[in-house]
Each structure stands twice: as structure tokens, then as C-alpha cells.
Amino acid sequence: MQINFSEYRQRRERLMTKIGTGTAIFHSAPPAVMHSDVEYAYRQESDFYYLTGFNEDHAVAVLCPHHPEHKFILFVQPKDLEKEIWTGYRAGVEGAKELYGADEAYPLAELDEKLPQYLEKGDPLYYHFGRNDNFDNKILKHWKRLILTYPRRGTGPTAIADSNFILHPLRMVKSATELEMIRKAMDISVEAHLYAQEIAKPGMYEYEIQAEIERIFHKNGATIAYPSIVASGGNSCILHYINNHRKMEDNDLLLIDAGASYGYYNGDITRTFPINGKFTSEQKTLYNIVLTAQLEAIAQIKQGNPYNLYHETAVKVIVEGLMDLGLLVGDIEEIIKEEKYKPFYMHRTGHWLGLDVHDVGLYKTGEETWHNLKAGQVLTVEPGIYISPYIKPVEGQPEIPEKWKGIGIRIEDDVLVTESGNEVLTAKVPK
Ligand code: GLY
Ligand code: MN
Ligand code: MN
């Protein structure tokens, strides 16, 4: 399954109607070095990939709606059979046109020579700074030269605008084909979590569970969306625990936060369960608070609701639950306003999900205005309670009895906003 050629073209066309008289430039991701001259598996930059489907490094895409013929230009590595024997086949300049639909393509080495013709008639220049210092400097150099020569030409980019603000609103709302890819990533993630729940038992090592989860990702043509978190016992209180080397014991909870990446679309699921099949009474009490928080939060996900409502809902349930247990004391409004719950719940209740795990898009559209949810957006709902062995309550709050310490619980699902409400895409993993 993959996004087809015409969808990439549609995406570029939609972006170009927003660019108007401007020009936009996107750079591919650099290869990431593992050590010496060994590289990690290549991962394309998501904006670049969203617009091109092109999965090679050392490439630049230019969108130039004001050009009479060349609206979409790719600069790529030319074919070079000697190098391709080592690192894989390249589309090359011809392939960029024939396979990826570029109106014109050049070897990347010709960028400095060929780029000005596309920039000198457009205004503004859309580009996102901060991903690649060398290329940022190159863009600035071109822009400075064009500003210097502007008086003699009377055209060119007078300003550089961040491409995020025109592209990311498009990426936030998923197309039907994207949703198919996302569902596939979720289904693979679900299969892995179900299997992990089936096999986990005291005496196993966390990494054995990790291995089985990732085996299921790979056998389905996927890879990890992020380093898998397999956190037992007190490790469950470490939000991004990826060491995964502990031997699991009876009466432990096991928190698994793992998701598959399929065609760069990501699942992101967390489940927490008793490794021997039975919660202790403290584990059960806290689990039920988190579960209620998650279910009530999910109920707030519907088109038109402000983004933050589901987080506020989860926080309220968690604070009420901790107050009932005497772990937080005082006035509930004040505890929430002054965030006195943060030693127990220190992260937000979710994030956008898509080509990036923490996907792009605004959460707020003004100081006091939250983005209103729209059908086609995908987000995570992932409340938790973490009572670290080293927890330090804020001033005026009680010390935490030992029996609660070392319990960390998070429950995370991936949710699609629909016109009538929502759909939990990862519902098949039991809670
Ligand atoms: N697994 C990363 C996250 O939940 O945000
Ligand atoms: Mn997660
Ligand atoms: Mn998440």
C-alpha cells in the first residue's frame, strides 16, 4: 500500500494555490550517522516527503507556481552506477521527471547556478530555517544577492516566510489514502501489543518483549515509529525509558509504549498491565483513575471542540482521583491552576499524529484561543499517573506513602476526529 503519484501532485497543487506569487524550497533530510561511516536507515524529512514521495537524500524541491513551465523542480543526485553499487539505486535527473513528476530536474551540484531563475520573479520566498545550517546559509546567500540586485530588476523575494505556516495546515487534515496508511500502521501496532500482552510473564527481560513487538512490526513491512518503551516496575515512572534491560518480576506493572511506522505513517500506543495477570489493589486504584481520565478525555474529541478540552478533562479526573486518595489536598481549582498535580502528571494529554509521531500543526491560534478540532485530524489521548520512587510533592502537599511508589501508568490511544465525534483507531488493544 502506498500514496500514489496523483496524490503527491494534488498536495503540491494545493500548496501552490497558497504560495501565490511566491516560491517555496524544501530540503531532504541528511543521512544520520550511527558511527564512523556507518549510517542509520535513511528517514526522509516529512515536509519534503509529503510533497514529493521522493525518498533519497541530497535533494531539493522547489515549487514555483509563477513560472510559465517549471512549477515543480527537483535537484537530485545524478545517476552514478559506481556509487549506486554501494548505496542503492538513484532515480537520477531523468527519474525525477519521469517517476516523480518534476517539470524540470537538475543535478544537485547545479543548484547555485539554476536556483536564481526560479527565485528572482517570486515574492516571498517560503523556507523553514533550522533543519540544516549549511543549506540555511545557502538560502540566505541567494536571498542577499537577490536583495542587492532587486533595484535593477524590480522583482524578487522581499521577505522570507516560514513554509510551516502554509504547509502544515494541509498536513494536519488527513486524506482518505493517508487514513488507509494510518490504519495500517495502527493495525500492525495493535497486533504487536496484543502479542506482547499474551507472552509477557515474570522472569522475562523487558528486551525480550521489545524484540517480539519489533519482530511483528518488521514482518508486516513496518519499522519502529520511535524507540519502543518497555518499562516494568519502577521504570514505568520514566516517561521515555528505552533501556529495556530489566528482568520483570511478579507483581510488576509493565508499561509498553510502542508504535509501528508504515510508509512513514505512525502508530503510537501505550498499555499498562500487570505482568502476572492480576493488579495489586494500589495498581488497580490508580489504573482506574487513568482509565476514567482517558475515556472522558476521548469523549471530548469531536469536530469543533477546542484542542485543549480533552487535556483539561483528563487533568480534572486525575486530580479528583488523587484527592480522593489523599495524595493531593486543598482546593481543586487551585491545584489545577497552580499545576500542583505535576509531580504525578507532568506531560500533556496528547499530540497530533501523522508523518511525524509528534506531528506538525498549531495547537493554539492565539494567546487564549485553542485550535478547534476538525474532521480528518488524528491525535493521541495518553493520560498517565507516575508515582516515582523519588517523587517530591510540591510545597504544602502530603508526603507519599511507600505503597504508592514505583507505580507508573499510561494509557494511550490514537483517535481520528470525525464529523460526528471520533473513532478510536487503536481500540482493539484491551484496556
Ligand atoms: N511515544 C511517544 C509519545 O507517546 O508521545
Ligand atoms: Mn506513545
Ligand atoms: Mn504519544
CSV table of C-alpha atoms and ligand atoms in Angstrom, one decimal:
chain,number,residue,atom,x,y,z
A,1,MET,CA,0.0,0.0,0.0
A,2,GLN,CA,1.3,3.4,-0.8
A,3,ILE,CA,0.3,7.0,-1.6
A,4,ASN,CA,0.0,7.3,-5.3
A,5,PHE,CA,1.6,9.7,-7.7
A,6,SER,CA,-1.6,11.8,-8.3
A,7,GLU,CA,-2.0,12.5,-4.6
A,8,TYR,CA,1.5,13.9,-4.4
A,9,ARG,CA,0.7,16.1,-7.3
A,10,GLN,CA,-2.6,17.2,-5.7
A,11,ARG,CA,-0.7,18.1,-2.5
A,12,ARG,CA,1.8,20.3,-4.5
A,13,GLU,CA,-1.1,22.0,-6.3
A,14,ARG,CA,-2.9,22.7,-3.1
A,15,LEU,CA,0.2,24.2,-1.6
A,16,MET,CA,0.9,26.2,-4.8
A,17,THR,CA,-2.5,27.9,-4.6
A,18,LYS,CA,-1.4,29.1,-1.2
A,19,ILE,CA,2.0,30.2,-2.3
A,20,GLY,CA,0.5,32.5,-4.9
A,21,THR,CA,3.3,34.7,-6.3
A,22,GLY,CA,5.9,33.2,-4.0
A,23,THR,CA,8.5,30.4,-4.4
A,24,ALA,CA,8.9,27.6,-1.8
A,25,ILE,CA,12.0,25.5,-1.2
A,26,PHE,CA,12.2,22.2,0.7
A,27,HIS,CA,15.4,20.2,1.5
A,28,SER,CA,15.7,16.4,2.0
A,29,ALA,CA,16.8,15.1,5.4
A,30,PRO,CA,20.6,14.4,5.8
A,31,PRO,CA,21.6,10.8,6.3
A,32,ALA,CA,22.1,10.2,10.1
A,33,VAL,CA,25.5,8.8,11.2
A,34,MET,CA,25.5,5.8,13.6
A,35,HIS,CA,29.3,5.8,13.9
A,36,SER,CA,32.2,6.4,11.6
A,37,ASP,CA,31.0,5.9,8.1
A,38,VAL,CA,28.0,3.6,9.1
A,39,GLU,CA,24.6,5.2,8.7
A,40,TYR,CA,21.2,4.6,10.2
A,41,ALA,CA,18.4,3.5,7.9
A,42,TYR,CA,17.5,6.7,6.0
A,43,ARG,CA,14.5,8.6,7.1
A,44,GLN,CA,13.2,11.4,4.7
A,45,GLU,CA,12.2,14.8,6.1
A,46,SER,CA,8.4,14.7,6.4
A,47,ASP,CA,7.6,18.0,4.6
A,48,PHE,CA,9.8,17.1,1.7
A,49,TYR,CA,8.3,13.6,1.6
A,50,TYR,CA,4.7,14.8,1.9
A,51,LEU,CA,5.2,16.9,-1.3
A,52,THR,CA,7.3,14.6,-3.4
A,53,GLY,CA,7.2,11.0,-2.2
A,54,PHE,CA,11.0,11.1,-3.0
A,55,ASN,CA,13.0,9.1,-0.6
A,56,GLU,CA,16.6,9.9,-1.4
A,57,ASP,CA,19.0,12.3,0.4
A,58,HIS,CA,20.8,15.2,-1.1
A,59,ALA,CA,17.7,16.5,-2.8
A,60,VAL,CA,16.0,19.9,-3.0
A,61,ALA,CA,12.4,20.6,-4.2
A,62,VAL,CA,11.3,24.0,-5.5
A,63,LEU,CA,7.7,24.9,-6.0
A,64,CYS,CA,7.4,27.8,-8.4
A,65,PRO,CA,3.7,28.5,-9.3
A,66,HIS,CA,4.6,31.7,-11.2
A,67,HIS,CA,7.0,30.0,-13.6
A,68,PRO,CA,5.4,29.5,-17.1
A,69,GLU,CA,6.5,25.8,-17.4
A,70,HIS,CA,8.5,24.7,-14.3
A,71,LYS,CA,6.2,24.6,-11.4
A,72,PHE,CA,7.9,21.7,-9.6
A,73,ILE,CA,11.6,21.4,-9.8
A,74,LEU,CA,13.8,18.7,-8.3
A,75,PHE,CA,17.5,18.9,-7.7
A,76,VAL,CA,18.8,15.3,-7.1
A,77,GLN,CA,21.9,13.2,-7.1
A,78,PRO,CA,22.6,12.2,-10.7
A,79,LYS,CA,22.9,8.5,-11.6
A,80,ASP,CA,26.3,7.1,-10.8
A,81,LEU,CA,26.5,3.3,-11.1
A,82,GLU,CA,29.7,3.0,-9.3
A,83,LYS,CA,28.3,4.7,-6.2
A,84,GLU,CA,24.9,3.1,-6.6
A,85,ILE,CA,26.5,-0.3,-6.2
A,86,TRP,CA,27.3,0.7,-2.6
A,87,THR,CA,24.3,2.8,-1.5
A,88,GLY,CA,21.4,1.8,-3.7
A,89,TYR,CA,19.9,2.9,-7.0
A,90,ARG,CA,19.1,6.5,-7.6
A,91,ALA,CA,16.2,7.9,-9.6
A,92,GLY,CA,18.6,10.4,-11.2
A,93,VAL,CA,17.7,13.5,-13.1
A,94,GLU,CA,15.6,11.7,-15.7
A,95,GLY,CA,13.8,9.6,-13.0
A,96,ALA,CA,13.0,12.8,-11.1
A,97,LYS,CA,10.9,13.8,-14.0
A,98,GLU,CA,9.6,10.5,-15.2
A,99,LEU,CA,8.9,8.8,-11.9
A,100,TYR,CA,8.3,11.8,-9.6
A,101,GLY,CA,6.6,14.2,-11.9
A,102,ALA,CA,9.1,17.1,-11.8
A,103,ASP,CA,8.6,19.6,-14.6
A,104,GLU,CA,12.4,20.1,-14.6
A,105,ALA,CA,15.2,18.4,-12.8
A,106,TYR,CA,18.9,19.1,-12.3
A,107,PRO,CA,21.9,17.5,-10.6
A,108,LEU,CA,22.2,19.0,-7.1
A,109,ALA,CA,25.6,20.3,-8.0
A,110,GLU,CA,23.9,22.8,-10.3
A,111,LEU,CA,21.7,24.3,-7.6
A,112,ASP,CA,23.6,27.6,-7.2
A,113,GLU,CA,23.6,28.2,-10.9
A,114,LYS,CA,19.9,27.2,-11.6
A,115,LEU,CA,18.1,28.4,-8.5
A,116,PRO,CA,18.2,32.2,-9.1
A,117,GLN,CA,16.0,31.9,-12.2
A,118,TYR,CA,13.2,30.4,-10.0
A,119,LEU,CA,13.6,32.9,-7.2
A,120,GLU,CA,14.1,36.2,-8.9
A,121,LYS,CA,10.5,36.7,-10.0
A,122,GLY,CA,8.7,35.4,-6.9
A,123,ASP,CA,7.8,37.1,-3.6
A,124,PRO,CA,8.0,35.9,-0.8
A,125,LEU,CA,10.4,33.1,-0.5
A,126,TYR,CA,8.9,30.3,1.6
A,127,TYR,CA,11.5,28.3,3.6
A,128,HIS,CA,11.8,26.8,7.0
A,129,PHE,CA,15.1,27.6,8.8
A,130,GLY,CA,16.7,25.4,11.4
A,131,ARG,CA,17.0,22.0,10.0
A,132,ASN,CA,20.3,22.3,8.1
A,133,ASP,CA,22.8,25.0,8.9
A,134,ASN,CA,24.7,24.7,5.6
A,135,PHE,CA,21.6,24.9,3.5
A,136,ASP,CA,20.1,27.7,5.6
A,137,ASN,CA,23.3,29.7,4.8
A,138,LYS,CA,23.0,28.9,1.1
A,139,ILE,CA,19.4,30.2,1.1
A,140,LEU,CA,20.5,33.4,2.9
A,141,LYS,CA,23.3,33.9,0.4
A,142,HIS,CA,20.9,33.6,-2.5
A,143,TRP,CA,18.4,35.9,-0.9
A,144,LYS,CA,21.0,38.6,-0.1
A,145,ARG,CA,22.2,38.5,-3.6
A,146,LEU,CA,18.7,38.9,-4.9
A,147,ILE,CA,18.0,41.8,-2.5
A,148,LEU,CA,21.2,43.5,-3.6
A,149,THR,CA,20.2,43.2,-7.3
A,150,TYR,CA,16.5,43.9,-6.6
A,151,PRO,CA,16.7,47.7,-7.6
A,152,ARG,CA,17.9,46.8,-11.1
A,153,ARG,CA,15.3,44.1,-11.6
A,154,GLY,CA,12.3,45.3,-9.7
A,155,THR,CA,11.3,41.7,-8.8
A,156,GLY,CA,12.3,39.0,-6.3
A,157,PRO,CA,11.7,37.9,-2.7
A,158,THR,CA,11.5,40.9,-0.4
A,159,ALA,CA,10.8,38.6,2.5
A,160,ILE,CA,11.4,35.0,3.7
A,161,ALA,CA,8.3,33.5,5.2
A,162,ASP,CA,8.3,30.2,7.2
A,163,SER,CA,6.9,27.4,5.0
A,164,ASN,CA,5.4,25.7,8.1
A,165,PHE,CA,2.5,28.1,8.2
A,166,ILE,CA,1.3,27.3,4.7
A,167,LEU,CA,2.2,23.6,4.5
A,168,HIS,CA,1.3,22.3,8.0
A,169,PRO,CA,-2.4,23.2,7.9
A,170,LEU,CA,-2.6,20.8,4.9
A,171,ARG,CA,-0.7,18.1,6.7
A,172,MET,CA,-2.9,18.3,9.7
A,173,VAL,CA,-6.0,17.1,7.9
A,174,LYS,CA,-5.5,13.6,6.6
A,175,SER,CA,-6.7,12.4,3.2
A,176,ALA,CA,-8.6,9.2,2.6
A,177,THR,CA,-5.4,7.5,1.4
A,178,GLU,CA,-3.4,8.8,4.3
A,179,LEU,CA,-6.0,7.4,6.6
A,180,GLU,CA,-5.6,4.0,5.0
A,181,MET,CA,-1.9,4.2,5.6
A,182,ILE,CA,-2.5,5.3,9.2
A,183,ARG,CA,-5.0,2.5,9.8
A,184,LYS,CA,-2.4,0.0,8.5
A,185,ALA,CA,0.3,1.4,10.9
A,186,MET,CA,-2.3,1.2,13.8
A,187,ASP,CA,-3.3,-2.4,12.9
A,188,ILE,CA,0.3,-3.5,13.0
A,189,SER,CA,0.9,-1.7,16.3
A,190,VAL,CA,-2.3,-3.3,17.7
A,191,GLU,CA,-1.1,-6.8,16.6
A,192,ALA,CA,2.3,-6.2,18.4
A,193,HIS,CA,0.6,-5.0,21.6
A,194,LEU,CA,-1.8,-8.0,21.7
A,195,TYR,CA,1.1,-10.4,21.3
A,196,ALA,CA,3.1,-8.7,24.0
A,197,GLN,CA,0.2,-9.0,26.4
A,198,GLU,CA,-0.1,-12.6,25.5
A,199,ILE,CA,3.5,-13.6,26.2
A,200,ALA,CA,4.7,-11.3,28.9
A,201,LYS,CA,5.4,-13.1,32.2
A,202,PRO,CA,7.5,-12.7,35.3
A,203,GLY,CA,11.2,-13.7,34.8
A,204,MET,CA,11.3,-12.4,31.2
A,205,TYR,CA,13.5,-9.4,30.3
A,206,GLU,CA,12.0,-6.2,29.0
A,207,TYR,CA,14.1,-6.6,25.8
A,208,GLU,CA,12.5,-9.9,25.1
A,209,ILE,CA,9.1,-8.2,24.8
A,210,GLN,CA,10.7,-5.4,22.8
A,211,ALA,CA,12.1,-8.0,20.4
A,212,GLU,CA,8.7,-9.6,19.8
A,213,ILE,CA,7.0,-6.3,19.3
A,214,GLU,CA,9.6,-5.1,16.7
A,215,ARG,CA,9.6,-8.5,15.0
A,216,ILE,CA,5.8,-8.0,14.4
A,217,PHE,CA,6.5,-4.6,13.0
A,218,HIS,CA,9.1,-5.8,10.6
A,219,LYS,CA,7.3,-8.9,9.4
A,220,ASN,CA,4.5,-6.5,8.4
A,221,GLY,CA,6.8,-4.3,6.4
A,222,ALA,CA,7.0,-1.6,9.1
A,223,THR,CA,9.6,-0.4,11.5
A,224,ILE,CA,9.6,1.4,14.8
A,225,ALA,CA,7.9,4.8,14.9
A,226,TYR,CA,10.1,5.7,17.9
A,227,PRO,CA,12.3,3.7,20.3
A,228,SER,CA,10.0,1.2,22.0
A,229,ILE,CA,9.4,1.8,25.7
A,230,VAL,CA,9.1,-1.5,27.6
A,231,ALA,CA,9.2,-0.3,31.2
A,232,SER,CA,8.5,-2.7,34.1
A,233,GLY,CA,8.2,-1.9,37.9
A,234,GLY,CA,9.7,1.5,38.8
A,235,ASN,CA,10.9,2.0,35.2
A,236,SER,CA,7.3,2.8,34.3
A,237,CYS,CA,7.7,6.1,36.0
A,238,ILE,CA,10.4,7.1,33.5
A,239,LEU,CA,8.5,8.7,30.6
A,240,HIS,CA,11.0,7.9,27.8
A,241,TYR,CA,12.6,4.7,29.3
A,242,ILE,CA,14.2,2.9,26.4
A,243,ASN,CA,16.9,0.9,28.2
A,244,ASN,CA,14.6,-2.1,28.3
A,245,HIS,CA,17.1,-4.3,30.2
A,246,ARG,CA,15.4,-5.2,33.4
A,247,LYS,CA,14.2,-8.6,34.4
A,248,MET,CA,10.4,-8.4,35.1
A,249,GLU,CA,9.2,-9.6,38.5
A,250,ASP,CA,5.9,-10.9,39.9
A,251,ASN,CA,3.6,-8.0,40.9
A,252,ASP,CA,5.2,-5.6,38.4
A,253,LEU,CA,3.2,-3.5,36.1
A,254,LEU,CA,4.5,-3.4,32.6
A,255,LEU,CA,4.1,-0.2,30.6
A,256,ILE,CA,4.6,-0.6,26.9
A,257,ASP,CA,4.6,2.4,24.6
A,258,ALA,CA,5.4,1.2,21.1
A,259,GLY,CA,4.2,2.0,17.6
A,260,ALA,CA,4.8,0.9,14.1
A,261,SER,CA,5.8,3.2,11.3
A,262,TYR,CA,4.3,2.1,7.9
A,263,GLY,CA,5.3,4.1,4.9
A,264,TYR,CA,6.3,6.8,7.4
A,265,TYR,CA,2.8,7.0,9.0
A,266,ASN,CA,2.9,6.2,12.7
A,267,GLY,CA,1.1,4.3,15.4
A,268,ASP,CA,1.6,5.4,19.0
A,269,ILE,CA,0.0,3.1,21.6
A,270,THR,CA,0.6,2.7,25.3
A,271,ARG,CA,-0.8,0.0,27.5
A,272,THR,CA,0.0,-0.8,31.1
A,273,PHE,CA,-0.9,-4.2,32.6
A,274,PRO,CA,0.1,-6.5,35.5
A,275,ILE,CA,2.7,-8.8,34.4
A,276,ASN,CA,1.3,-11.8,36.4
A,277,GLY,CA,-2.3,-11.0,35.2
A,278,LYS,CA,-3.6,-9.5,38.4
A,279,PHE,CA,-3.4,-5.9,39.7
A,280,THR,CA,-2.4,-5.2,43.3
A,281,SER,CA,-5.0,-3.1,45.0
A,282,GLU,CA,-2.9,0.1,44.6
A,283,GLN,CA,-2.2,-0.6,41.0
A,284,LYS,CA,-5.9,-1.2,40.3
A,285,THR,CA,-7.0,2.0,42.0
A,286,LEU,CA,-4.5,4.2,40.1
A,287,TYR,CA,-5.3,2.3,36.8
A,288,ASN,CA,-9.0,3.0,37.1
A,289,ILE,CA,-8.3,6.8,37.6
A,290,VAL,CA,-6.2,6.9,34.4
A,291,LEU,CA,-8.7,4.8,32.5
A,292,THR,CA,-11.6,7.1,33.5
A,293,ALA,CA,-9.4,10.1,32.6
A,294,GLN,CA,-8.7,8.6,29.2
A,295,LEU,CA,-12.3,7.6,28.4
A,296,GLU,CA,-13.7,11.0,29.5
A,297,ALA,CA,-11.0,12.8,27.5
A,298,ILE,CA,-11.8,10.8,24.4
A,299,ALA,CA,-15.4,11.7,24.8
A,300,GLN,CA,-14.4,15.4,24.3
A,301,ILE,CA,-12.8,14.7,20.9
A,302,LYS,CA,-15.2,16.0,18.3
A,303,GLN,CA,-15.2,18.4,15.5
A,304,GLY,CA,-15.5,22.0,16.7
A,305,ASN,CA,-14.2,21.4,20.3
A,306,PRO,CA,-11.2,23.4,21.3
A,307,TYR,CA,-8.0,21.4,21.3
A,308,ASN,CA,-7.3,21.7,25.0
A,309,LEU,CA,-10.6,20.5,26.2
A,310,TYR,CA,-9.6,16.8,26.3
A,311,HIS,CA,-6.4,17.7,28.3
A,312,GLU,CA,-8.4,19.8,30.8
A,313,THR,CA,-10.9,16.9,31.2
A,314,ALA,CA,-8.1,14.3,31.8
A,315,VAL,CA,-6.4,16.6,34.4
A,316,LYS,CA,-9.6,17.1,36.3
A,317,VAL,CA,-10.3,13.4,36.6
A,318,ILE,CA,-6.7,12.7,37.6
A,319,VAL,CA,-6.7,15.4,40.3
A,320,GLU,CA,-10.1,14.3,41.7
A,321,GLY,CA,-8.8,10.8,41.8
A,322,LEU,CA,-5.6,11.7,43.6
A,323,MET,CA,-7.5,13.9,46.0
A,324,ASP,CA,-9.9,11.0,46.9
A,325,LEU,CA,-6.8,9.0,47.8
A,326,GLY,CA,-5.4,11.9,49.9
A,327,LEU,CA,-2.3,12.2,47.7
A,328,LEU,CA,-3.3,15.8,46.8
A,329,VAL,CA,-5.0,18.1,49.3
A,330,GLY,CA,-6.6,21.5,49.1
A,331,ASP,CA,-8.8,23.4,46.7
A,332,ILE,CA,-9.3,21.6,43.4
A,333,GLU,CA,-9.4,24.8,41.3
A,334,GLU,CA,-6.2,26.0,42.9
A,335,ILE,CA,-4.4,22.6,42.5
A,336,ILE,CA,-5.3,22.6,38.8
A,337,LYS,CA,-4.5,26.3,38.2
A,338,GLU,CA,-1.2,26.1,40.0
A,339,GLU,CA,-0.4,22.7,38.5
A,340,LYS,CA,0.3,21.1,41.8
A,341,TYR,CA,-0.6,17.8,40.2
A,342,LYS,CA,2.6,17.9,38.1
A,343,PRO,CA,4.7,15.6,40.3
A,344,PHE,CA,2.2,12.9,39.3
A,345,TYR,CA,1.2,14.0,35.8
A,346,MET,CA,3.9,16.1,34.1
A,347,HIS,CA,3.1,15.8,30.4
A,348,ARG,CA,0.2,16.8,28.2
A,349,THR,CA,-2.7,14.5,27.3
A,350,GLY,CA,-1.7,14.1,23.6
A,351,HIS,CA,-0.3,15.4,20.4
A,352,TRP,CA,-1.1,15.5,16.7
A,353,LEU,CA,-0.1,12.2,14.9
A,354,GLY,CA,0.8,11.7,11.3
A,355,LEU,CA,4.0,11.5,9.2
A,356,ASP,CA,5.7,12.7,12.4
A,357,VAL,CA,4.9,11.0,15.7
A,358,HIS,CA,4.7,14.4,17.3
A,359,ASP,CA,3.1,15.7,14.2
A,360,VAL,CA,3.1,19.2,12.8
A,361,GLY,CA,0.3,21.8,13.3
A,362,LEU,CA,-0.7,24.5,15.6
A,363,TYR,CA,-2.3,23.8,18.9
A,364,LYS,CA,-3.1,27.4,19.7
A,365,THR,CA,-4.1,30.1,17.3
A,366,GLY,CA,-3.7,33.0,19.7
A,367,GLU,CA,-2.9,33.7,23.3
A,368,GLU,CA,-6.2,32.4,24.6
A,369,THR,CA,-7.5,30.6,21.6
A,370,TRP,CA,-7.1,26.9,21.0
A,371,HIS,CA,-7.3,25.3,17.6
A,372,ASN,CA,-10.8,23.9,17.0
A,373,LEU,CA,-10.8,20.2,16.1
A,374,LYS,CA,-11.6,19.3,12.5
A,375,ALA,CA,-12.7,16.0,10.9
A,376,GLY,CA,-9.7,14.2,9.5
A,377,GLN,CA,-7.3,15.2,12.2
A,378,VAL,CA,-5.6,12.4,14.2
A,379,LEU,CA,-4.3,12.8,17.7
A,380,THR,CA,-3.3,10.7,20.7
A,381,VAL,CA,-5.0,10.6,24.0
A,382,GLU,CA,-2.5,9.5,26.6
A,383,PRO,CA,-3.1,10.5,30.3
A,384,GLY,CA,-1.0,8.9,33.0
A,385,ILE,CA,-0.1,8.9,36.7
A,386,TYR,CA,3.5,8.3,37.6
A,387,ILE,CA,4.5,7.9,41.3
A,388,SER,CA,8.2,7.8,41.1
A,389,PRO,CA,10.2,6.2,43.9
A,390,TYR,CA,11.8,9.7,44.2
A,391,ILE,CA,8.6,11.7,43.9
A,392,LYS,CA,8.8,15.2,45.5
A,393,PRO,CA,5.3,16.7,46.2
A,394,VAL,CA,5.1,20.4,45.8
A,395,GLU,CA,5.1,22.6,49.0
A,396,GLY,CA,2.1,22.1,51.2
A,397,GLN,CA,1.2,18.7,49.7
A,398,PRO,CA,1.5,15.5,51.7
A,399,GLU,CA,4.4,13.1,51.6
A,400,ILE,CA,3.5,10.0,49.6
A,401,PRO,CA,3.1,6.7,51.4
A,402,GLU,CA,5.6,4.0,50.3
A,403,LYS,CA,2.9,1.7,49.0
A,404,TRP,CA,2.1,4.0,46.1
A,405,LYS,CA,5.7,4.5,45.0
A,406,GLY,CA,7.1,2.9,41.8
A,407,ILE,CA,3.7,2.7,40.1
A,408,GLY,CA,3.6,4.3,36.6
A,409,ILE,CA,0.6,4.1,34.4
A,410,ARG,CA,-0.2,5.5,31.0
A,411,ILE,CA,-2.9,4.5,28.6
A,412,GLU,CA,-2.6,5.9,25.0
A,413,ASP,CA,-4.9,5.5,22.0
A,414,ASP,CA,-4.8,7.1,18.6
A,415,VAL,CA,-8.0,8.9,17.7
A,416,LEU,CA,-9.5,10.2,14.5
A,417,VAL,CA,-11.7,13.3,14.6
A,418,THR,CA,-14.8,12.6,12.6
A,419,GLU,CA,-17.8,14.8,11.7
A,420,SER,CA,-20.0,13.2,14.3
A,421,GLY,CA,-17.4,12.6,17.0
A,422,ASN,CA,-14.4,10.4,16.9
A,423,GLU,CA,-13.1,6.9,16.1
A,424,VAL,CA,-10.5,5.2,18.3
A,425,LEU,CA,-8.2,3.7,15.8
A,426,THR,CA,-6.4,1.5,18.3
A,427,ALA,CA,-9.4,0.3,20.3
A,428,LYS,CA,-8.6,-3.4,19.7
A,429,VAL,CA,-5.9,-3.5,22.4
A,430,PRO,CA,-7.8,-4.1,25.7
A,431,LYS,CA,-7.7,-1.6,28.5
B,1,GLY,N1,5.7,7.6,22.3
B,1,GLY,C1,5.8,9.0,22.3
B,1,GLY,C2,4.6,9.6,22.8
B,1,GLY,O1,3.8,9.0,23.3
B,1,GLY,O2,4.5,10.8,22.7
B,2,MN,MN,3.5,6.9,23.0
B,3,MN,MN,2.1,9.8,22.1
